[in-house]
Amino acid sequence: MKQYLYETHLHTNEGSACAHNTGREMAYAYKEAGYTGIIVTNHNWGGNTCVDRSLPWQDWVQEFSKGYEQAYEAGKEIDLDVFFGWEAGYQGTEFLIYGLDKEWMLAHEELHDVTIEEQYALVKASGGIVVHAHPFRKEPYIPKIRLYPEYVDGVEAINATHSNSKSRSHNDPAFNEQAIAYAKKYNLPMTAGSDMHISNLFGGGMLFDHRLHSIKDFIDAVLSKSYIGLTDGETVMNFR
Ligand SMILES: [Zn+2]
Ligand SMILES: [Zn+2]
């Protein structure tokens, strides 16, 4: 059976202060590594964004979207699917938002000040989904593990930085084991991503039995739990 590997969690240096490579460089690296597609999820204003927080909303969104746009343009050249997302931070608790785009963001300035509960309502009302990123990661920048099973659509069960042998940060496979158990306990869909900040890739992501032609296809596959594997780039958790 042919398998299609997608990255669900990655950063570029146009949007994230902690990232090293451009969207274009990341797109080429992912293509080279055999991925069919990627979702660009830079840090928003609640996280480690590198976009000036004092910019007016419209300008902020334009700047923030550049990493995705660069990756998307590169993706067209090399037949790599590139979708838009972001990672929303709340004092260290982070969520991956999928299914909404730059135009939606431009039209929803109220997003800037929503609580975690309001974020869920707003994203859902607009057709997107909220996934809790690395819910059990322990780091100084995460003062407290906070869980919101009723305000997410899924759980990032495998974050490759926790368990891939090439990772030089957040290394503790137990963070993934706890996330998998959490997802199972609440019967929530699981995702997997590498959380890459540099083009030296780990190979993590989600395996599907079909190509995803849009972010809607990704959401449908996640919500219906029709993914066939989750991987940190070294081991695969199979679902079929
Ligand atoms: Zn980061
Ligand atoms: Zn991240």
PDB file of C-alpha atoms and ligand atoms in Angstrom:
ATOM      1  CA  MET A   1       0.000   0.000   0.000  1.00  0.00           C
ATOM      2  CA  LYS A   2       1.323   3.424  -0.899  1.00  0.00           C
ATOM      3  CA  GLN A   3       1.775   5.725   2.080  1.00  0.00           C
ATOM      4  CA  TYR A   4       1.789   9.505   2.117  1.00  0.00           C
ATOM      5  CA  LEU A   5       3.804  11.266   4.814  1.00  0.00           C
ATOM      6  CA  TYR A   6       2.741  14.701   6.054  1.00  0.00           C
ATOM      7  CA  GLU A   7       4.433  17.010   8.533  1.00  0.00           C
ATOM      8  CA  THR A   8       1.896  18.623  10.860  1.00  0.00           C
ATOM      9  CA  HIS A   9       4.138  20.843  12.988  1.00  0.00           C
ATOM     10  CA  LEU A  10       7.010  22.984  11.733  1.00  0.00           C
ATOM     11  CA  HIS A  11       8.454  26.458  12.139  1.00  0.00           C
ATOM     12  CA  THR A  12      10.114  28.900   9.757  1.00  0.00           C
ATOM     13  CA  ASN A  13      12.237  31.920  10.543  1.00  0.00           C
ATOM     14  CA  GLU A  14       9.831  34.393   8.948  1.00  0.00           C
ATOM     15  CA  GLY A  15       7.347  33.672  11.759  1.00  0.00           C
ATOM     16  CA  SER A  16       9.147  32.020  14.667  1.00  0.00           C
ATOM     17  CA  ALA A  17      12.029  33.598  16.578  1.00  0.00           C
ATOM     18  CA  CYS A  18      13.399  30.143  17.426  1.00  0.00           C
ATOM     19  CA  ALA A  19      13.472  28.851  13.820  1.00  0.00           C
ATOM     20  CA  HIS A  20      16.592  28.778  11.644  1.00  0.00           C
ATOM     21  CA  ASN A  21      15.402  28.256   8.077  1.00  0.00           C
ATOM     22  CA  THR A  22      13.068  29.984   5.663  1.00  0.00           C
ATOM     23  CA  GLY A  23       9.797  28.521   4.449  1.00  0.00           C
ATOM     24  CA  ARG A  24      11.414  27.919   1.083  1.00  0.00           C
ATOM     25  CA  GLU A  25      14.340  26.038   2.609  1.00  0.00           C
ATOM     26  CA  MET A  26      12.025  23.960   4.771  1.00  0.00           C
ATOM     27  CA  ALA A  27       9.820  23.037   1.796  1.00  0.00           C
ATOM     28  CA  TYR A  28      12.800  21.811  -0.189  1.00  0.00           C
ATOM     29  CA  ALA A  29      14.132  19.858   2.783  1.00  0.00           C
ATOM     30  CA  TYR A  30      10.795  18.108   3.314  1.00  0.00           C
ATOM     31  CA  LYS A  31      10.502  17.225  -0.367  1.00  0.00           C
ATOM     32  CA  GLU A  32      14.028  15.829  -0.294  1.00  0.00           C
ATOM     33  CA  ALA A  33      13.115  13.751   2.773  1.00  0.00           C
ATOM     34  CA  GLY A  34      10.205  12.117   0.971  1.00  0.00           C
ATOM     35  CA  TYR A  35       7.222  13.956   2.396  1.00  0.00           C
ATOM     36  CA  THR A  36       4.085  14.515   0.327  1.00  0.00           C
ATOM     37  CA  GLY A  37       3.168  17.634   2.249  1.00  0.00           C
ATOM     38  CA  ILE A  38       3.659  19.915   5.217  1.00  0.00           C
ATOM     39  CA  ILE A  39       1.643  22.223   7.435  1.00  0.00           C
ATOM     40  CA  VAL A  40       3.481  25.395   8.456  1.00  0.00           C
ATOM     41  CA  THR A  41       2.680  26.177  12.104  1.00  0.00           C
ATOM     42  CA  ASN A  42       4.607  29.223  13.254  1.00  0.00           C
ATOM     43  CA  HIS A  43       4.298  30.622  16.773  1.00  0.00           C
ATOM     44  CA  ASN A  44       1.639  33.296  17.196  1.00  0.00           C
ATOM     45  CA  TRP A  45       1.757  36.383  19.454  1.00  0.00           C
ATOM     46  CA  GLY A  46       1.169  34.175  22.512  1.00  0.00           C
ATOM     47  CA  GLY A  47       4.303  32.192  21.702  1.00  0.00           C
ATOM     48  CA  ASN A  48       7.760  32.775  20.317  1.00  0.00           C
ATOM     49  CA  THR A  49       6.833  34.775  17.240  1.00  0.00           C
ATOM     50  CA  CYS A  50       9.438  36.962  15.571  1.00  0.00           C
ATOM     51  CA  VAL A  51       6.826  39.249  14.044  1.00  0.00           C
ATOM     52  CA  ASP A  52       6.663  42.636  15.770  1.00  0.00           C
ATOM     53  CA  ARG A  53       3.708  42.444  18.164  1.00  0.00           C
ATOM     54  CA  SER A  54       3.174  46.198  17.939  1.00  0.00           C
ATOM     55  CA  LEU A  55       2.196  46.038  14.259  1.00  0.00           C
ATOM     56  CA  PRO A  56      -1.435  46.761  13.361  1.00  0.00           C
ATOM     57  CA  TRP A  57      -3.388  43.521  12.969  1.00  0.00           C
ATOM     58  CA  GLN A  58      -3.504  43.492   9.167  1.00  0.00           C
ATOM     59  CA  ASP A  59       0.234  44.076   8.910  1.00  0.00           C
ATOM     60  CA  TRP A  60       0.964  41.532  11.594  1.00  0.00           C
ATOM     61  CA  VAL A  61      -0.982  38.842   9.749  1.00  0.00           C
ATOM     62  CA  GLN A  62       0.712  39.708   6.454  1.00  0.00           C
ATOM     63  CA  GLU A  63       4.153  39.393   8.010  1.00  0.00           C
ATOM     64  CA  PHE A  64       3.229  36.258   9.929  1.00  0.00           C
ATOM     65  CA  SER A  65       1.988  34.546   6.763  1.00  0.00           C
ATOM     66  CA  LYS A  66       5.219  35.026   4.837  1.00  0.00           C
ATOM     67  CA  GLY A  67       6.793  31.788   6.021  1.00  0.00           C
ATOM     68  CA  TYR A  68       3.798  29.829   4.778  1.00  0.00           C
ATOM     69  CA  GLU A  69       3.658  31.776   1.521  1.00  0.00           C
ATOM     70  CA  GLN A  70       7.344  31.172   0.816  1.00  0.00           C
ATOM     71  CA  ALA A  71       6.894  27.477   1.510  1.00  0.00           C
ATOM     72  CA  TYR A  72       3.763  27.349  -0.624  1.00  0.00           C
ATOM     73  CA  GLU A  73       5.492  28.935  -3.622  1.00  0.00           C
ATOM     74  CA  ALA A  74       8.371  26.497  -3.272  1.00  0.00           C
ATOM     75  CA  GLY A  75       5.906  23.639  -2.887  1.00  0.00           C
ATOM     76  CA  LYS A  76       4.371  24.454  -6.274  1.00  0.00           C
ATOM     77  CA  GLU A  77       7.802  24.127  -7.892  1.00  0.00           C
ATOM     78  CA  ILE A  78       8.498  20.717  -6.403  1.00  0.00           C
ATOM     79  CA  ASP A  79       5.028  19.124  -6.037  1.00  0.00           C
ATOM     80  CA  LEU A  80       4.870  19.367  -2.247  1.00  0.00           C
ATOM     81  CA  ASP A  81       1.504  20.086  -0.593  1.00  0.00           C
ATOM     82  CA  VAL A  82       1.858  23.092   1.714  1.00  0.00           C
ATOM     83  CA  PHE A  83      -0.928  24.090   4.092  1.00  0.00           C
ATOM     84  CA  PHE A  84      -1.354  26.960   6.550  1.00  0.00           C
ATOM     85  CA  GLY A  85      -1.682  26.579  10.288  1.00  0.00           C
ATOM     86  CA  TRP A  86      -0.282  28.145  13.417  1.00  0.00           C
ATOM     87  CA  GLU A  87       0.727  27.330  16.965  1.00  0.00           C
ATOM     88  CA  ALA A  88      -1.167  29.383  19.524  1.00  0.00           C
ATOM     89  CA  GLY A  89       0.513  29.951  22.874  1.00  0.00           C
ATOM     90  CA  TYR A  90      -1.090  30.567  26.248  1.00  0.00           C
ATOM     91  CA  GLN A  91       1.622  31.000  28.877  1.00  0.00           C
ATOM     92  CA  GLY A  92       3.422  27.924  27.642  1.00  0.00           C
ATOM     93  CA  THR A  93       0.349  25.817  26.860  1.00  0.00           C
ATOM     94  CA  GLU A  94       0.248  25.497  23.082  1.00  0.00           C
ATOM     95  CA  PHE A  95      -2.299  24.511  20.466  1.00  0.00           C
ATOM     96  CA  LEU A  96      -1.963  23.746  16.780  1.00  0.00           C
ATOM     97  CA  ILE A  97      -4.712  25.365  14.744  1.00  0.00           C
ATOM     98  CA  TYR A  98      -5.605  23.866  11.378  1.00  0.00           C
ATOM     99  CA  GLY A  99      -8.156  24.663   8.696  1.00  0.00           C
ATOM    100  CA  LEU A 100      -8.163  28.470   8.739  1.00  0.00           C
ATOM    101  CA  ASP A 101      -6.119  30.675   6.439  1.00  0.00           C
ATOM    102  CA  LYS A 102      -4.603  34.119   6.187  1.00  0.00           C
ATOM    103  CA  GLU A 103      -7.818  35.638   4.832  1.00  0.00           C
ATOM    104  CA  TRP A 104      -9.735  34.226   7.780  1.00  0.00           C
ATOM    105  CA  MET A 105      -7.159  35.612  10.201  1.00  0.00           C
ATOM    106  CA  LEU A 106      -7.273  39.041   8.577  1.00  0.00           C
ATOM    107  CA  ALA A 107     -11.045  39.109   9.088  1.00  0.00           C
ATOM    108  CA  HIS A 108     -10.939  37.935  12.716  1.00  0.00           C
ATOM    109  CA  GLU A 109      -8.901  40.360  14.762  1.00  0.00           C
ATOM    110  CA  GLU A 110     -10.866  39.227  17.830  1.00  0.00           C
ATOM    111  CA  LEU A 111      -8.716  36.089  17.681  1.00  0.00           C
ATOM    112  CA  HIS A 112      -5.940  38.107  19.276  1.00  0.00           C
ATOM    113  CA  ASP A 113      -7.594  38.258  22.694  1.00  0.00           C
ATOM    114  CA  VAL A 114      -9.564  35.026  22.963  1.00  0.00           C
ATOM    115  CA  THR A 115      -9.226  32.714  25.933  1.00  0.00           C
ATOM    116  CA  ILE A 116      -8.511  29.037  25.354  1.00  0.00           C
ATOM    117  CA  GLU A 117     -12.232  28.328  25.646  1.00  0.00           C
ATOM    118  CA  GLU A 118     -13.167  31.159  23.267  1.00  0.00           C
ATOM    119  CA  GLN A 119     -10.456  30.089  20.824  1.00  0.00           C
ATOM    120  CA  TYR A 120     -12.095  26.688  20.553  1.00  0.00           C
ATOM    121  CA  ALA A 121     -15.550  28.150  19.909  1.00  0.00           C
ATOM    122  CA  LEU A 122     -14.223  30.600  17.310  1.00  0.00           C
ATOM    123  CA  VAL A 123     -12.064  28.075  15.454  1.00  0.00           C
ATOM    124  CA  LYS A 124     -14.855  25.479  15.443  1.00  0.00           C
ATOM    125  CA  ALA A 125     -17.447  27.971  14.241  1.00  0.00           C
ATOM    126  CA  SER A 126     -15.194  28.698  11.264  1.00  0.00           C
ATOM    127  CA  GLY A 127     -14.530  25.076  10.327  1.00  0.00           C
ATOM    128  CA  GLY A 128     -11.078  24.681  11.855  1.00  0.00           C
ATOM    129  CA  ILE A 129      -9.741  22.337  14.508  1.00  0.00           C
ATOM    130  CA  VAL A 130      -7.659  22.746  17.653  1.00  0.00           C
ATOM    131  CA  VAL A 131      -5.014  20.169  18.581  1.00  0.00           C
ATOM    132  CA  HIS A 132      -3.170  20.309  21.898  1.00  0.00           C
ATOM    133  CA  ALA A 133       0.553  20.424  21.048  1.00  0.00           C
ATOM    134  CA  HIS A 134       2.898  18.291  23.192  1.00  0.00           C
ATOM    135  CA  PRO A 135       0.522  18.418  26.206  1.00  0.00           C
ATOM    136  CA  PHE A 136       2.925  16.714  28.633  1.00  0.00           C
ATOM    137  CA  ARG A 137       6.192  18.438  27.689  1.00  0.00           C
ATOM    138  CA  LYS A 138       7.985  19.752  30.756  1.00  0.00           C
ATOM    139  CA  GLU A 139      10.229  22.776  30.227  1.00  0.00           C
ATOM    140  CA  PRO A 140      10.899  26.043  32.055  1.00  0.00           C
ATOM    141  CA  TYR A 141       8.836  27.894  29.426  1.00  0.00           C
ATOM    142  CA  ILE A 142       5.802  25.779  30.351  1.00  0.00           C
ATOM    143  CA  PRO A 143       5.056  26.735  33.969  1.00  0.00           C
ATOM    144  CA  LYS A 144       2.281  24.181  34.371  1.00  0.00           C
ATOM    145  CA  ILE A 145       0.783  21.253  32.462  1.00  0.00           C
ATOM    146  CA  ARG A 146      -2.798  22.257  31.757  1.00  0.00           C
ATOM    147  CA  LEU A 147      -5.246  19.984  29.958  1.00  0.00           C
ATOM    148  CA  TYR A 148      -8.363  21.047  28.090  1.00  0.00           C
ATOM    149  CA  PRO A 149      -9.975  17.877  26.744  1.00  0.00           C
ATOM    150  CA  GLU A 150     -13.268  19.633  26.069  1.00  0.00           C
ATOM    151  CA  TYR A 151     -11.597  22.495  24.167  1.00  0.00           C
ATOM    152  CA  VAL A 152      -9.564  20.499  21.675  1.00  0.00           C
ATOM    153  CA  ASP A 153     -10.363  18.222  18.735  1.00  0.00           C
ATOM    154  CA  GLY A 154      -7.224  16.176  19.040  1.00  0.00           C
ATOM    155  CA  VAL A 155      -3.941  15.597  20.810  1.00  0.00           C
ATOM    156  CA  GLU A 156      -0.411  15.742  19.394  1.00  0.00           C
ATOM    157  CA  ALA A 157       0.377  12.240  20.594  1.00  0.00           C
ATOM    158  CA  ILE A 158       3.818  12.036  19.026  1.00  0.00           C
ATOM    159  CA  ASN A 159       6.117  15.036  18.981  1.00  0.00           C
ATOM    160  CA  ALA A 160       9.368  13.819  17.437  1.00  0.00           C
ATOM    161  CA  THR A 161      11.546  16.138  19.523  1.00  0.00           C
ATOM    162  CA  HIS A 162      10.601  14.027  22.562  1.00  0.00           C
ATOM    163  CA  SER A 163      11.711  10.674  21.194  1.00  0.00           C
ATOM    164  CA  ASN A 164      13.793  10.942  18.010  1.00  0.00           C
ATOM    165  CA  SER A 165      17.452  10.165  18.704  1.00  0.00           C
ATOM    166  CA  LYS A 166      18.559  13.176  16.622  1.00  0.00           C
ATOM    167  CA  SER A 167      16.599  15.593  18.796  1.00  0.00           C
ATOM    168  CA  ARG A 168      18.642  17.912  21.010  1.00  0.00           C
ATOM    169  CA  SER A 169      15.729  19.407  22.957  1.00  0.00           C
ATOM    170  CA  HIS A 170      12.746  18.281  25.027  1.00  0.00           C
ATOM    171  CA  ASN A 171      14.104  14.706  25.054  1.00  0.00           C
ATOM    172  CA  ASP A 172      11.823  12.429  27.027  1.00  0.00           C
ATOM    173  CA  PRO A 173       9.748   9.717  25.334  1.00  0.00           C
ATOM    174  CA  ALA A 174       7.439   9.702  28.359  1.00  0.00           C
ATOM    175  CA  PHE A 175       5.986  13.019  27.127  1.00  0.00           C
ATOM    176  CA  ASN A 176       4.645  11.101  24.112  1.00  0.00           C
ATOM    177  CA  GLU A 177       3.530   8.083  26.126  1.00  0.00           C
ATOM    178  CA  GLN A 178       1.520  10.329  28.421  1.00  0.00           C
ATOM    179  CA  ALA A 179       0.002  12.151  25.448  1.00  0.00           C
ATOM    180  CA  ILE A 180      -1.042   8.856  23.818  1.00  0.00           C
ATOM    181  CA  ALA A 181      -2.674   7.721  27.064  1.00  0.00           C
ATOM    182  CA  TYR A 182      -4.427  11.084  27.396  1.00  0.00           C
ATOM    183  CA  ALA A 183      -5.832  10.880  23.856  1.00  0.00           C
ATOM    184  CA  LYS A 184      -7.038   7.336  24.472  1.00  0.00           C
ATOM    185  CA  LYS A 185      -8.646   8.251  27.780  1.00  0.00           C
ATOM    186  CA  TYR A 186     -10.784  10.942  26.119  1.00  0.00           C
ATOM    187  CA  ASN A 187     -11.116   9.080  22.824  1.00  0.00           C
ATOM    188  CA  LEU A 188      -9.564  12.050  21.024  1.00  0.00           C
ATOM    189  CA  PRO A 189      -7.931  11.803  17.588  1.00  0.00           C
ATOM    190  CA  MET A 190      -4.125  11.766  17.619  1.00  0.00           C
ATOM    191  CA  THR A 191      -1.634  13.647  15.490  1.00  0.00           C
ATOM    192  CA  ALA A 192       2.121  13.374  15.066  1.00  0.00           C
ATOM    193  CA  GLY A 193       4.644  15.989  14.039  1.00  0.00           C
ATOM    194  CA  SER A 194       8.338  16.807  14.269  1.00  0.00           C
ATOM    195  CA  ASP A 195       8.147  20.378  15.631  1.00  0.00           C
ATOM    196  CA  MET A 196      11.080  21.175  13.369  1.00  0.00           C
ATOM    197  CA  HIS A 197      12.844  24.519  13.702  1.00  0.00           C
ATOM    198  CA  ILE A 198      15.682  23.671  11.294  1.00  0.00           C
ATOM    199  CA  SER A 199      16.013  21.882   7.952  1.00  0.00           C
ATOM    200  CA  ASN A 200      17.977  18.964   9.425  1.00  0.00           C
ATOM    201  CA  LEU A 201      14.799  16.876   9.602  1.00  0.00           C
ATOM    202  CA  PHE A 202      13.778  14.072  11.968  1.00  0.00           C
ATOM    203  CA  GLY A 203      11.242  12.465   9.637  1.00  0.00           C
ATOM    204  CA  GLY A 204       8.246  12.623  11.953  1.00  0.00           C
ATOM    205  CA  GLY A 205       4.657  13.085  10.888  1.00  0.00           C
ATOM    206  CA  MET A 206       1.465  11.315   9.896  1.00  0.00           C
ATOM    207  CA  LEU A 207       0.960   8.582   7.328  1.00  0.00           C
ATOM    208  CA  PHE A 208      -2.170   8.435   5.204  1.00  0.00           C
ATOM    209  CA  ASP A 209      -3.325   6.007   2.520  1.00  0.00           C
ATOM    210  CA  HIS A 210      -4.293   8.861   0.214  1.00  0.00           C
ATOM    211  CA  ARG A 211      -2.956  12.229  -0.783  1.00  0.00           C
ATOM    212  CA  LEU A 212      -4.419  15.225   1.033  1.00  0.00           C
ATOM    213  CA  HIS A 213      -5.517  17.804  -1.482  1.00  0.00           C
ATOM    214  CA  SER A 214      -6.439  20.458   1.039  1.00  0.00           C
ATOM    215  CA  ILE A 215      -6.267  21.196   4.725  1.00  0.00           C
ATOM    216  CA  LYS A 216      -9.922  20.079   4.792  1.00  0.00           C
ATOM    217  CA  ASP A 217      -8.778  16.619   3.696  1.00  0.00           C
ATOM    218  CA  PHE A 218      -6.327  16.658   6.603  1.00  0.00           C
ATOM    219  CA  ILE A 219      -9.017  17.659   9.087  1.00  0.00           C
ATOM    220  CA  ASP A 220     -11.393  14.973   7.783  1.00  0.00           C
ATOM    221  CA  ALA A 221      -8.681  12.330   8.109  1.00  0.00           C
ATOM    222  CA  VAL A 222      -7.805  13.421  11.644  1.00  0.00           C
ATOM    223  CA  LEU A 223     -11.378  13.663  12.911  1.00  0.00           C
ATOM    224  CA  SER A 224     -12.330  10.306  11.377  1.00  0.00           C
ATOM    225  CA  LYS A 225      -9.089   8.801  12.716  1.00  0.00           C
ATOM    226  CA  SER A 226      -8.367   7.401   9.274  1.00  0.00           C
ATOM    227  CA  TYR A 227      -4.615   8.046   9.503  1.00  0.00           C
ATOM    228  CA  ILE A 228      -2.675   4.806   9.093  1.00  0.00           C
ATOM    229  CA  GLY A 229       0.414   5.673  11.100  1.00  0.00           C
ATOM    230  CA  LEU A 230       2.019   8.180  13.421  1.00  0.00           C
ATOM    231  CA  THR A 231       5.793   8.430  13.438  1.00  0.00           C
ATOM    232  CA  ASP A 232       8.642  10.229  15.162  1.00  0.00           C
ATOM    233  CA  GLY A 233      10.817   9.370  12.160  1.00  0.00           C
ATOM    234  CA  GLU A 234      12.226   6.237  13.760  1.00  0.00           C
ATOM    235  CA  THR A 235       9.302   4.171  14.974  1.00  0.00           C
ATOM    236  CA  VAL A 236       5.777   4.009  13.609  1.00  0.00           C
ATOM    237  CA  MET A 237       2.604   3.629  15.643  1.00  0.00           C
ATOM    238  CA  ASN A 238       0.367   1.752  13.220  1.00  0.00           C
ATOM    239  CA  PHE A 239      -3.389   2.114  13.024  1.00  0.00           C
ATOM    240  CA  ARG A 240      -3.957  -0.463  10.329  1.00  0.00           C
TER     241      ARG A 240
HETATM  242 ZN    ZN B   1       9.708  27.385  18.642  1.00  0.00          ZN
HETATM  243 ZN    ZN B   2       6.064  24.109  17.689  1.00  0.00          ZN
END
